[in-house]
Coordinates of C-alpha atoms and ligand atoms in Angstrom, one line a residue:
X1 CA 0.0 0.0 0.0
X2 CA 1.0 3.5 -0.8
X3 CA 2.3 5.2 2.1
X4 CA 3.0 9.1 1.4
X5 CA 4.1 11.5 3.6
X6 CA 3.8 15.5 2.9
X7 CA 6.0 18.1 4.2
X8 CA 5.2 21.8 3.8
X9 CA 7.6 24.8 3.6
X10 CA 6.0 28.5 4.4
X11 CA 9.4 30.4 3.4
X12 CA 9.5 34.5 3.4
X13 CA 8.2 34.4 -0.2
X14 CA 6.0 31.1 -1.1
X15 CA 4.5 27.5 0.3
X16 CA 5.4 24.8 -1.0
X17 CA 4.6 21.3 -0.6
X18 CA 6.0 18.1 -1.2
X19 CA 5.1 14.3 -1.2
X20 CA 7.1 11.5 -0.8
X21 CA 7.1 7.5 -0.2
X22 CA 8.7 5.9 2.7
X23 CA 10.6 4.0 0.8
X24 CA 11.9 5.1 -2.6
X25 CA 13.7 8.6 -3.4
X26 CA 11.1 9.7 -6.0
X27 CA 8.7 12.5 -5.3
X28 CA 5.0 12.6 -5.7
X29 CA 3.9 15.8 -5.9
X30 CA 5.7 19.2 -5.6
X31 CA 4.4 22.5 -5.7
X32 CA 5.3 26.0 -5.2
X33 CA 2.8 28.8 -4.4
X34 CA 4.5 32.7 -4.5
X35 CA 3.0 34.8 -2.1
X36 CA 2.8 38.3 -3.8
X37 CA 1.5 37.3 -7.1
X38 CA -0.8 34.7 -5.9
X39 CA -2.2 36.6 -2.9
X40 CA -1.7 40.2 -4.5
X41 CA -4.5 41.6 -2.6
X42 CA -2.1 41.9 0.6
X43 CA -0.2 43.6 -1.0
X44 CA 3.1 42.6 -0.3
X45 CA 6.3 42.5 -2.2
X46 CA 8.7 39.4 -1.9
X47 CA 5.7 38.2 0.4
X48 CA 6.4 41.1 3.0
X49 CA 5.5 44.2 4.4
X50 CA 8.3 47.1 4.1
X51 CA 6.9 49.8 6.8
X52 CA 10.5 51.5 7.3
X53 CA 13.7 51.2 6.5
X54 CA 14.2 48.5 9.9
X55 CA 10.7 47.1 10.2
X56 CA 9.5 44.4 8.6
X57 CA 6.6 42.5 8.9
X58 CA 4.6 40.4 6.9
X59 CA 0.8 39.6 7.3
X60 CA -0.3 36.2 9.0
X61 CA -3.7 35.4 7.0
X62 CA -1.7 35.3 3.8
X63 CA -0.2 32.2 5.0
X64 CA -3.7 30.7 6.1
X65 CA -4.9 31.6 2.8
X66 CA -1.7 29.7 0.8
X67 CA -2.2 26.4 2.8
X68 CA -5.9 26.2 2.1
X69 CA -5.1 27.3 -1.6
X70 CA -2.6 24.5 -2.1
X71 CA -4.9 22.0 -0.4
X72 CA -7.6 22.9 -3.0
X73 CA -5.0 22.7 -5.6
X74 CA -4.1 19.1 -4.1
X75 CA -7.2 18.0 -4.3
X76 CA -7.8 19.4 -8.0
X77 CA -4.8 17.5 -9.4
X78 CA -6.4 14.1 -7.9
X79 CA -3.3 13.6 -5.2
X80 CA -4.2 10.6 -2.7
X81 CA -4.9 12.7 0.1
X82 CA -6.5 10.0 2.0
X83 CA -3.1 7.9 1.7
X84 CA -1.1 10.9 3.8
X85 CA 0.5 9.1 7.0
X86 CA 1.8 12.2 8.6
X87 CA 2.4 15.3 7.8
X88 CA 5.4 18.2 9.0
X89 CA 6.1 21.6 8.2
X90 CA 9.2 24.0 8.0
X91 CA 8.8 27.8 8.1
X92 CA 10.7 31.2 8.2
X93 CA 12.5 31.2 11.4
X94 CA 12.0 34.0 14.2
X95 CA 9.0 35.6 13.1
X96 CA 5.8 35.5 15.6
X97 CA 2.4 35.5 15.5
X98 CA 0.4 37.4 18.0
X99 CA -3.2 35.6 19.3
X100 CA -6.3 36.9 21.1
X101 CA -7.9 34.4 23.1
X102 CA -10.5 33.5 20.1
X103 CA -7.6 31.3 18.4
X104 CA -8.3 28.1 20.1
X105 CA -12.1 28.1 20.4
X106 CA -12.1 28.8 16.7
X107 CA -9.6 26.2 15.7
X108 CA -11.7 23.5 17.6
X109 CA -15.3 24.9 15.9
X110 CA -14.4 25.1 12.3
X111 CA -16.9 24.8 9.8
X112 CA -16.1 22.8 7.2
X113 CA -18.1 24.6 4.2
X114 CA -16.1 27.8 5.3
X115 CA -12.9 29.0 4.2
X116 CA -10.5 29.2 6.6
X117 CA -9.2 32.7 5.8
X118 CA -12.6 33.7 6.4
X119 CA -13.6 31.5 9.8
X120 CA -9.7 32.7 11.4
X121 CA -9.9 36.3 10.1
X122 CA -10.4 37.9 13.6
X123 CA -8.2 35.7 15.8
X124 CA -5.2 38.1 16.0
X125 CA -3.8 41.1 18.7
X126 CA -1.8 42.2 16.1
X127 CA -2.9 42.4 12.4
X128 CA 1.3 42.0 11.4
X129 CA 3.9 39.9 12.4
X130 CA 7.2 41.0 12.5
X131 CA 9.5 38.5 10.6
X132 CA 13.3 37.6 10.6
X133 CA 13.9 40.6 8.1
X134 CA 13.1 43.6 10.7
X135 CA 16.3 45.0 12.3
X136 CA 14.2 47.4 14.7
X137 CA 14.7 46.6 18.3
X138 CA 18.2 47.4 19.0
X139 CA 17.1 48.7 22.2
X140 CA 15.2 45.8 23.3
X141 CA 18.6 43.8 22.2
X142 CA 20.4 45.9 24.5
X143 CA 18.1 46.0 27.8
X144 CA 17.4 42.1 27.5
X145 CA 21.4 41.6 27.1
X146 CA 21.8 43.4 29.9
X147 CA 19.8 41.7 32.0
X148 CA 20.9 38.4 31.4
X149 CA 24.3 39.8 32.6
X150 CA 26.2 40.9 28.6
X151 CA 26.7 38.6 25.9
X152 CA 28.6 35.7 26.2
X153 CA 26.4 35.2 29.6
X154 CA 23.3 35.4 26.9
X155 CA 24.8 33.8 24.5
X156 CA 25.7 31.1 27.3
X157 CA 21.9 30.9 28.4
X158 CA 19.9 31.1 24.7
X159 CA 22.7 29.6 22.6
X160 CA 23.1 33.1 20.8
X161 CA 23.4 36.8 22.2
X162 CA 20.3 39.3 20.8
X163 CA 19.6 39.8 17.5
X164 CA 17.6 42.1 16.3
X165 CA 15.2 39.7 14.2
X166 CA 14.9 37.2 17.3
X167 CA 11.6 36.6 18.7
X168 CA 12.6 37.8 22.1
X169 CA 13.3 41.2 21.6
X170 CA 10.3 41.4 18.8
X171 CA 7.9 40.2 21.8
X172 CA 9.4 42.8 24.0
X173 CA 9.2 45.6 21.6
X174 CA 5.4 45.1 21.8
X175 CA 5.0 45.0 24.9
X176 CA 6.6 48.2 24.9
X177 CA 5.2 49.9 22.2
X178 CA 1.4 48.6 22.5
X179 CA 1.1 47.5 26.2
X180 CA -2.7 46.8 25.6
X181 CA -2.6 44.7 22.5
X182 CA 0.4 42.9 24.3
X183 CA -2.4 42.3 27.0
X184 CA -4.8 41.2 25.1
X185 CA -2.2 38.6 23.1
X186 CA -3.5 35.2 24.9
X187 CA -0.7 33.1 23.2
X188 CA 2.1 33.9 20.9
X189 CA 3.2 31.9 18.1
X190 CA 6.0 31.3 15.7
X191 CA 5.2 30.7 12.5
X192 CA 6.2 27.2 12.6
X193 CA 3.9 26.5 15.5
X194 CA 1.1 28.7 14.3
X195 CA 0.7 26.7 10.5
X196 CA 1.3 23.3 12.9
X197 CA -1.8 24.6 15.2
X198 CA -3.9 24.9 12.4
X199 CA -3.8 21.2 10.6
X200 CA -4.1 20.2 14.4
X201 CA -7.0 22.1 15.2
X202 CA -5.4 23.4 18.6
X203 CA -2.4 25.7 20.4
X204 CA 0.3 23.1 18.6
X205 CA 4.1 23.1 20.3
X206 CA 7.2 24.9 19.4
X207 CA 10.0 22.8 18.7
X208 CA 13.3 22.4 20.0
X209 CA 15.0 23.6 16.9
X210 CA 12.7 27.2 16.6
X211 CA 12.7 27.5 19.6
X212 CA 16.3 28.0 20.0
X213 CA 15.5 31.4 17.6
X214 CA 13.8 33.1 20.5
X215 CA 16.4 34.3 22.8
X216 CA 14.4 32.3 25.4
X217 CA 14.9 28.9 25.5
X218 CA 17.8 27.6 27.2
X219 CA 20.3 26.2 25.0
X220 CA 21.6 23.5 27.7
X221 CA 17.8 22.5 29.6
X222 CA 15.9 22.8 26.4
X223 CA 13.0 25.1 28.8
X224 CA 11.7 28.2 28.7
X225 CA 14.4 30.6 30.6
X226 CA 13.4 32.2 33.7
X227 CA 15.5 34.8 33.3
X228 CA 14.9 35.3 29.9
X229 CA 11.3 35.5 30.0
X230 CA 11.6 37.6 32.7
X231 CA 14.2 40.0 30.9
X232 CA 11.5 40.1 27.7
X233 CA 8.4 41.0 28.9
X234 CA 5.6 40.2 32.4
X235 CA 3.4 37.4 31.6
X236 CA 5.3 36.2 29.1
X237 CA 5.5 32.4 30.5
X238 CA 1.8 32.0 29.9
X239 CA 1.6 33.3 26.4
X240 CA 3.8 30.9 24.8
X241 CA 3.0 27.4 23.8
X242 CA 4.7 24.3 25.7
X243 CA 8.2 23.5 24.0
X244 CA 8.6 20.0 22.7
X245 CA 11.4 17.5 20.8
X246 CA 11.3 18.1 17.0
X247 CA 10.5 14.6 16.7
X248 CA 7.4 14.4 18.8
X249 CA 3.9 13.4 17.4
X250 CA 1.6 16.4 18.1
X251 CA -1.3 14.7 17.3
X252 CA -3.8 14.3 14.6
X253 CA -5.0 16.0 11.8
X254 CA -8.4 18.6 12.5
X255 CA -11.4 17.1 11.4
X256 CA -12.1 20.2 8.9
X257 CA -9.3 19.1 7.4
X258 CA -10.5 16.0 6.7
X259 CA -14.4 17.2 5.8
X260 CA -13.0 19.6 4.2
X261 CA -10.2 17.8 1.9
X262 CA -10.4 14.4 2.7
X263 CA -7.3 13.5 4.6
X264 CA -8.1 10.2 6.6
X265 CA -8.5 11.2 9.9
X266 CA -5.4 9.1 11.2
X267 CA -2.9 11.4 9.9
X268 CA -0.7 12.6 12.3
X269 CA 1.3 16.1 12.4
X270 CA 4.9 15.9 13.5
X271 CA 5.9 18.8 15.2
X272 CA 7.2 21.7 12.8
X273 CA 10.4 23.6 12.9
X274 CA 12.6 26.3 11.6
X275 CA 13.7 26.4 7.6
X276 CA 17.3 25.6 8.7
X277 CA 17.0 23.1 10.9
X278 CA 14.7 21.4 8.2
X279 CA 17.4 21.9 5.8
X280 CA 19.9 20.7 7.9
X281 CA 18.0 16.9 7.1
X282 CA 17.4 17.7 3.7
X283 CA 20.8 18.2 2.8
X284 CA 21.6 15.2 4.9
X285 CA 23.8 16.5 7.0
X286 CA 23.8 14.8 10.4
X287 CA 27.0 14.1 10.8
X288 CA 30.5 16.3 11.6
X289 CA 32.5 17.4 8.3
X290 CA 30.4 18.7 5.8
X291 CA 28.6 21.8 6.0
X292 CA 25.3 23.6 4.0
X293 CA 25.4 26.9 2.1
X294 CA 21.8 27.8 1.9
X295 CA 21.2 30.8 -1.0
X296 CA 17.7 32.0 -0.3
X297 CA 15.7 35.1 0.6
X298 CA 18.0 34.9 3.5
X299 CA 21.5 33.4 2.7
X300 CA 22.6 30.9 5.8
X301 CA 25.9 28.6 6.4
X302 CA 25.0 26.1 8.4
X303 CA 26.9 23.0 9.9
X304 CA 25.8 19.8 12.2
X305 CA 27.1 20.1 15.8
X306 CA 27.6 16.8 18.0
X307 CA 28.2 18.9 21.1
X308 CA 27.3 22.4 22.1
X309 CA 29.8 24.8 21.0
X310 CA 29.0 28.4 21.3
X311 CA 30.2 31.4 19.3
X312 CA 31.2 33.6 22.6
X313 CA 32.3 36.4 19.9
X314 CA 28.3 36.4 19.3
X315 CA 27.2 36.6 15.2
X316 CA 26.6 32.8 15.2
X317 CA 23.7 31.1 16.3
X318 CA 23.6 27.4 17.7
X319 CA 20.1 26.2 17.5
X320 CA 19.0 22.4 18.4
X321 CA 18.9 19.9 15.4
X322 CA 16.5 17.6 14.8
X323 CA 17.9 14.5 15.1
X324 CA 18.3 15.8 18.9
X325 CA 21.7 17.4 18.9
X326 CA 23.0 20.9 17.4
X327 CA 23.8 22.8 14.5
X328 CA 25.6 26.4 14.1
X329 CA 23.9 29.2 12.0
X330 CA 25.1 32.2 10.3
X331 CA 22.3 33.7 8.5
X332 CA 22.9 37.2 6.4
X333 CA 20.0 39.1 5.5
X334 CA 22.1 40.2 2.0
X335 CA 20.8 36.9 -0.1
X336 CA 19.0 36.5 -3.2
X337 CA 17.5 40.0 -3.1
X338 CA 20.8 42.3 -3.0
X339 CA 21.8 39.7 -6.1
X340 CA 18.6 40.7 -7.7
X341 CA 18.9 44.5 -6.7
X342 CA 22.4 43.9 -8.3
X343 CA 21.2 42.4 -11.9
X344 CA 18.6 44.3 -12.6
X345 CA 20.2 47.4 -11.6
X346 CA 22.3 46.7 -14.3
X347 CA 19.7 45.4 -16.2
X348 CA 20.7 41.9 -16.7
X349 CA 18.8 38.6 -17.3
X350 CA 20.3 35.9 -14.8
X351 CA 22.1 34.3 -17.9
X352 CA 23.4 37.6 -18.9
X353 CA 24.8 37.6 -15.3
X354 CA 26.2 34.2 -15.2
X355 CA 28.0 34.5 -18.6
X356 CA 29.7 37.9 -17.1
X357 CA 30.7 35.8 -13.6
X358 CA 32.1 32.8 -15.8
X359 CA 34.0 35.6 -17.9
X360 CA 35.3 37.5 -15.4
X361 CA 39.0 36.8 -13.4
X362 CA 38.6 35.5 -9.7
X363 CA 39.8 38.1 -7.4
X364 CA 37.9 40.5 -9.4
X365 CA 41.3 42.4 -10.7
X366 CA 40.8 43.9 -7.1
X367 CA 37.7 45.5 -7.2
X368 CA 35.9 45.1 -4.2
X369 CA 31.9 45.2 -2.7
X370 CA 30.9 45.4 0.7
X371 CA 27.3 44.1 -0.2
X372 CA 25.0 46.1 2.0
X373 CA 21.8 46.7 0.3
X374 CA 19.9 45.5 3.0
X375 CA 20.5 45.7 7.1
X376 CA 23.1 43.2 7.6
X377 CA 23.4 41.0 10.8
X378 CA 26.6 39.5 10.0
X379 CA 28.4 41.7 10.3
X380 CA 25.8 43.8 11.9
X381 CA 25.1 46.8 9.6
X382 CA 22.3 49.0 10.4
X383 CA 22.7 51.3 7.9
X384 CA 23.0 49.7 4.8
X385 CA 24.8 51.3 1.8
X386 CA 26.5 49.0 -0.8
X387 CA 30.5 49.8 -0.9
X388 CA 32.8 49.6 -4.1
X389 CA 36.4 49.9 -3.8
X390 CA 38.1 50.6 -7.2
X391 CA 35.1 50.7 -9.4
X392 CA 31.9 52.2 -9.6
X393 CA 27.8 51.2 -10.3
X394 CA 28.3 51.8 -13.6
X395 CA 31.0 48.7 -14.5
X396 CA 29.1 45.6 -15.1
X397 CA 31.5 43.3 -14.5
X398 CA 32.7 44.8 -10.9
X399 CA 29.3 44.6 -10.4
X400 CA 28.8 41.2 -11.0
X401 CA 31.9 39.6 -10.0
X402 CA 31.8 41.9 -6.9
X403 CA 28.5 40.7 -5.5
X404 CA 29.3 37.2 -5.5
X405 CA 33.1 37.7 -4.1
X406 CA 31.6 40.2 -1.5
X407 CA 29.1 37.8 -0.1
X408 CA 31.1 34.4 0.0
X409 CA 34.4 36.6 1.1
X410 CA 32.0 37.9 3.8
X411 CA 30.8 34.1 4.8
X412 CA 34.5 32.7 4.7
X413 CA 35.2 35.2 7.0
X414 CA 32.3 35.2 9.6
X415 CA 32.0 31.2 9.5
X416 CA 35.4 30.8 10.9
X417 CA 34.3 30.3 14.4
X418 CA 32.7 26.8 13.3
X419 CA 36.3 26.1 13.3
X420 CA 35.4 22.9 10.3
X421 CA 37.1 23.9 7.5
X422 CA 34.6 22.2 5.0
X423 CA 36.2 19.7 2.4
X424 CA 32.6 19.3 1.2
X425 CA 29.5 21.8 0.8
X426 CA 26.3 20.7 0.3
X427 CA 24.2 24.0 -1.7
X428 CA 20.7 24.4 -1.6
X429 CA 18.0 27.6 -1.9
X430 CA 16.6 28.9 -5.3
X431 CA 20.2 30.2 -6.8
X432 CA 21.9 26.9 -6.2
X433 CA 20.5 26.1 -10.0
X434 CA 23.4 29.2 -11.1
X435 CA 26.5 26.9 -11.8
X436 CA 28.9 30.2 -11.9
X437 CA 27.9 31.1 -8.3
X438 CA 28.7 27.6 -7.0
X439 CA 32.2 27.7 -8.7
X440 CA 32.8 31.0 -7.2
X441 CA 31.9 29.7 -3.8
X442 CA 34.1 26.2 -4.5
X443 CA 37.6 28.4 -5.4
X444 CA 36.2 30.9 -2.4
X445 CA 36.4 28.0 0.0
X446 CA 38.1 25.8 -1.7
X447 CA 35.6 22.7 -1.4
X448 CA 34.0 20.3 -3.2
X449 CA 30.4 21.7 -4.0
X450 CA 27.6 19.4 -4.4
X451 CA 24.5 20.5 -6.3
X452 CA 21.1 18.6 -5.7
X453 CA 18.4 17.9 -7.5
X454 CA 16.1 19.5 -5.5
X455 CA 16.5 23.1 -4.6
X456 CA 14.0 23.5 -1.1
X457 CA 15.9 21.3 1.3
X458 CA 13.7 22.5 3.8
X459 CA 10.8 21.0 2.1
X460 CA 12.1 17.6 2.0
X461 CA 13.5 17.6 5.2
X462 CA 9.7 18.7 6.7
X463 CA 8.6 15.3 4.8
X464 CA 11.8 13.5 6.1
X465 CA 11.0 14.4 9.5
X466 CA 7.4 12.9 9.0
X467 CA 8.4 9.8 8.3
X468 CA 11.6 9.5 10.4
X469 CA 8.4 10.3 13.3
X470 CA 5.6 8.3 12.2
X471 CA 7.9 5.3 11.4
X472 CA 9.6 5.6 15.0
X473 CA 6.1 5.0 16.4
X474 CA 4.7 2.6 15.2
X475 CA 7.7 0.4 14.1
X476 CA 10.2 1.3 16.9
X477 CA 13.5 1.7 15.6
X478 CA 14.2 4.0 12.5
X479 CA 18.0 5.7 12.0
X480 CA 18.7 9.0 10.4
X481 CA 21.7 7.2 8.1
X482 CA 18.5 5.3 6.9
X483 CA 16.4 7.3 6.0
X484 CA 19.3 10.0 4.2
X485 CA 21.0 6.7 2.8
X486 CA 17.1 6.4 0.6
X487 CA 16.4 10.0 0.1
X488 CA 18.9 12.6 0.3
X489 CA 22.2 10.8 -0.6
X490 CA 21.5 10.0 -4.5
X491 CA 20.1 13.9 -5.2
X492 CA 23.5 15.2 -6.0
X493 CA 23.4 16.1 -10.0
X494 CA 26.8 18.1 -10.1
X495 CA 29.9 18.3 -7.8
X496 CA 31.7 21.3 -8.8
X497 CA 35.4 20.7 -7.7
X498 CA 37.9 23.9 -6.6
X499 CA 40.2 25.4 -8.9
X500 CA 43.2 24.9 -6.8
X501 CA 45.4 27.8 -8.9
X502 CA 43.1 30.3 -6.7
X503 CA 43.5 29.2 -3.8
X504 CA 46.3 31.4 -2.7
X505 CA 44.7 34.5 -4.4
X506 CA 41.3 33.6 -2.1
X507 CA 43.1 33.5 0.8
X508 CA 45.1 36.2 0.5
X509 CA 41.4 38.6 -0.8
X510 CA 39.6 37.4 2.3
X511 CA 42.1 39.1 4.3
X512 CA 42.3 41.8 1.9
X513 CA 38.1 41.7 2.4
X514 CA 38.3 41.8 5.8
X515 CA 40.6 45.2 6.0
X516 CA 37.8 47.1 4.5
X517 CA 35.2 45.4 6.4
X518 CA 37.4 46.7 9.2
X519 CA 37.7 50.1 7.8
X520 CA 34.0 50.9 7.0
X521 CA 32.6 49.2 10.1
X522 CA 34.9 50.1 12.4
X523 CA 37.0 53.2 11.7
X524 CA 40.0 50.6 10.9
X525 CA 43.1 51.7 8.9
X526 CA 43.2 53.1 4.8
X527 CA 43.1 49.0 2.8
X528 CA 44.0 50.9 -0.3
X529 CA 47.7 50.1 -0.4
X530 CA 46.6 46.8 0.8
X531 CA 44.7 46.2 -2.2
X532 CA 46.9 48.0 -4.3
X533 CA 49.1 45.5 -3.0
X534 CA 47.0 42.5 -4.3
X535 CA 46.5 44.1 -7.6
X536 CA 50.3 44.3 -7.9
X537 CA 50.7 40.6 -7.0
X538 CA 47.8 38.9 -9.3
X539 CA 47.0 41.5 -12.3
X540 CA 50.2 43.3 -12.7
Ligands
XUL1 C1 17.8 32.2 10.3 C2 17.0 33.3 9.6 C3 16.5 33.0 8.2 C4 15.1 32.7 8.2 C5 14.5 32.9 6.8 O1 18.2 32.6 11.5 O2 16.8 34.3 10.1 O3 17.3 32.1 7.6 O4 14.8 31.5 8.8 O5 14.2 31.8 6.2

């Protein structure tokens, strides 16, 4: 008998679903749903909600509205709905979603002939939800650090020290700001736990792995943190859902889910979790040695952990995995949209800009881009301005070349601290289809860079988890080699190997990087002769 398992991914931009069997790599169903022009009546762009510069939010009932939409469209292109075994979900990391105390009732008394846009309309305290992307609450980042005693004593307690996009210093920021809607917030969500309550009908769990993206779970106990809560906001304990293992059965599927679409009513929800920590299964990576280079809306480097390890210098984050143990995080905020910003300012088609990066020297005959289009968090930049050294806007291939150096100089640099000097790298996220920007990040790095088939690792990994759950319950024993060994291991279509005659000219430009990193950000010393240096020793 057909056993499929779905796993849903609600990114910054789109949903997407996909289906797999237990037992054969091959894929079902896959679909992809893009939240500004399927849902243009929110008007968002990218799927969010620009209201400054620093604040950035995105608007919950669109992502009601795209799970209902892709289960109609599931049931329109005749997928076996009733054959679903269990189901989890991934989602943009950090953001929250703020609750009145109608949430529950309504969850438990949907009517089945209604929409459920239109049934969970009113549930909210707040209309927005601030989202991994906002960069506003320095000052909440600073008061809650303090409190907990500085950073490495935060970053000792939460696993990371404040960041400006974590839930913790959002929540806090509210409760600031609009004391009364914070009062009438019965429970706040993540967006993970919030899409998870919904197929189960009730206030679903966060998981160990999102959780750890809240600056209030502790790192080592895997609870809420006393202090923490305490340092956030009053009455925090009692608006936030119980935290549980990634790997824990939350229950069973709503039954207007299946009145409504016809999922058999022993379908069981696995407990969702962050994009990354999805990914981190996808990719396969649960053991030490390799690492993940995620190029999406947010661009991430992210690497399996046996043991806790924390960055005391403070830009990494170590979040829980979900096969129970650890993973370290970089994320920058400077991803796929400062490449865009990038092209089409020079008014190039992506295969225009791929021929120019294949054309174009390595090291970039010394031009160099700090790539700040966007608030950066690593390193932090608050006000962003893109910096060219030795060029200008107007030279395409600086441009092009320098975008791509910039931000893989800029990961070399920060992901240091993971001390794993990766021999392998497993690429996912939309632009891992661009061959010329994985052979720029294999001579940046000088790894091997493996290139899978399919580009949402997050995705799979949501499905992965379902099974890896369901299967653990009701058969006992299932391993993680397993169930990577089936689906995960054979997706590699292309390894794109290091040039090794760069090497030295890399590792001598992400020094040469990191001088003007160190003279924009922080006042450090002229880098011109320092790059007139480089020019001298590779172009000259
Ligand atoms: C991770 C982070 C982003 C979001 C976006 O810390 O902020 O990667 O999860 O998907």
């Amino acid at each position: 008998m057909n056993e499929l398992f779905l796993g849903l991914d609600c990114s910054t931009q789109g949903l997407t679903a996909i289906i797999i069997e237990k037992n054969t790599s091959g894929v079902k169903f896959f679909h992809d749903l893009d939240f500004e022009t399927t849902f243009p009546h929110y008007n968002t762009k990218n799927g969010v909600l620009l209201l400054d510069e620093k604040t950035v939010h995105s608007p919950p009932l669109i992502w009601i509205e795209a799970l209902e939409t892709m289960f109609d469209y599931m049931l329109k292109r005749g997928v076996e709905i009733e054959q679903i075994k269990a189901i989890s979900g991934s989602a943009q990391q950090h953001g929250q979603v703020y609750l009145n105390s109608t949430f529950e009732k309504r969850l438990k008394n949907l009517n089945p002939k209604l929409s459920l846009a239109f049934q969970l309309e009113h549930v909210f305290s707040r209309n927005t939800s601030p989202i991994w992307m906002d960069s506003s609450t320095t000052e909440q980042c600073e008061e809650i650090r303090k409190a907990l005693g500085g950073k490495e004593a935060t970053i000792k307690i939460t696993g990371s020290d404040t960041f400006e996009r974590f839930s913790g210093p959002q929540i806090r920021k509210f409760y600031q700001k609009q004391p009364e809607k914070y009062g009438r917030t019965a429970i706040i969500h993540l967006v993970s736990s919030f899409l998870s309550s919904l197929l189960l009908g009730k206030n679903a769990p966060i998981d160990h792995g999102d959780g750890a993206g809240m600056n209030l779970m502790n790192i080592q106990s895997k609870k809420w943190d006393v202090r923490a809560l305490n340092a956030t906001a009053p009455g925090l304990k009692k608006k936030l859902p119980k935290l549980c293992a990634s790997h824990k059965i939350i229950g069973k599927i709503s039954p207007y889910f299946v009145k409504r679409y016809g999922f058999n009513p022993d379908t069981y929800i696995v407990a969702w979790s962050g994009d990354n920590p999805n990914s981190l299964i996808g990719v396969g990576l649960i053991e030490k040695g390799k690492v993940a280079i995620s190029l999406g809306t947010s661009d991430t480097y992210f690497s399996y952990l046996k043991e806790l390890s924390l960055d005391l210098k403070g830009e990494g984050h170590v979040f829980s995995a979900p096969t129970g143990d650890y993973m370290s995080l970089i994320c920058y905020k400077n991803g796929s949209l400062t490449r865009e910003y990038v092209k089409n300012s020079l008014g190039l088609s992506w295969q225009e800009f791929s021929r120019i990066l294949m054309n174009t020297p390595p090291g970039n005959l010394g031009k160099i881009m700090l790539p700040y289009y966007l608030p950066e968090i690593v390193p932090l930049v608050l006000n962003p301005r893109i910096m060219r050294f030795g060029f200008d806007k107007f030279d395409m291939e600086g441009n092009v070349r320098g975008i791509i150096e910039g931000q893989f100089l800029s990961m070399k640099l920060h992901s240091q601290w993971i001390n794993e000097t990766p021999k392998e790298i497993m690429v996912t996220g939309g632009a891992s289809i661009n061959d010329e920007i994985l052979q720029t990040i294999a001579d940046i790095f000088g790894a091997h860079v493996n290139k899978l088939d399919i580009t949402n690792s997050a995705v799979l990994g949501a499905a992965l988890r379902s099974i890896y759950s369901y299967t653990r319950h009701f058969h006992g024993k299932i391993s993680w080699r397993e169930l990577i060994n089936t689906h995960s291991k054979g997706r590699t279509i292309k390894r794109i190997t290091p040039r090794l005659q760069y090497r030295q000219l890399y590792d001598d430009m992400v020094k040469l990087y990191k001088k003007h990193e160190d003279y924009y950000l922080n006042k450090g010393p002229n880098p011109e002769p320092f790059r007139k240096e480089f020019i001298r020793k590779y172009f000259q």
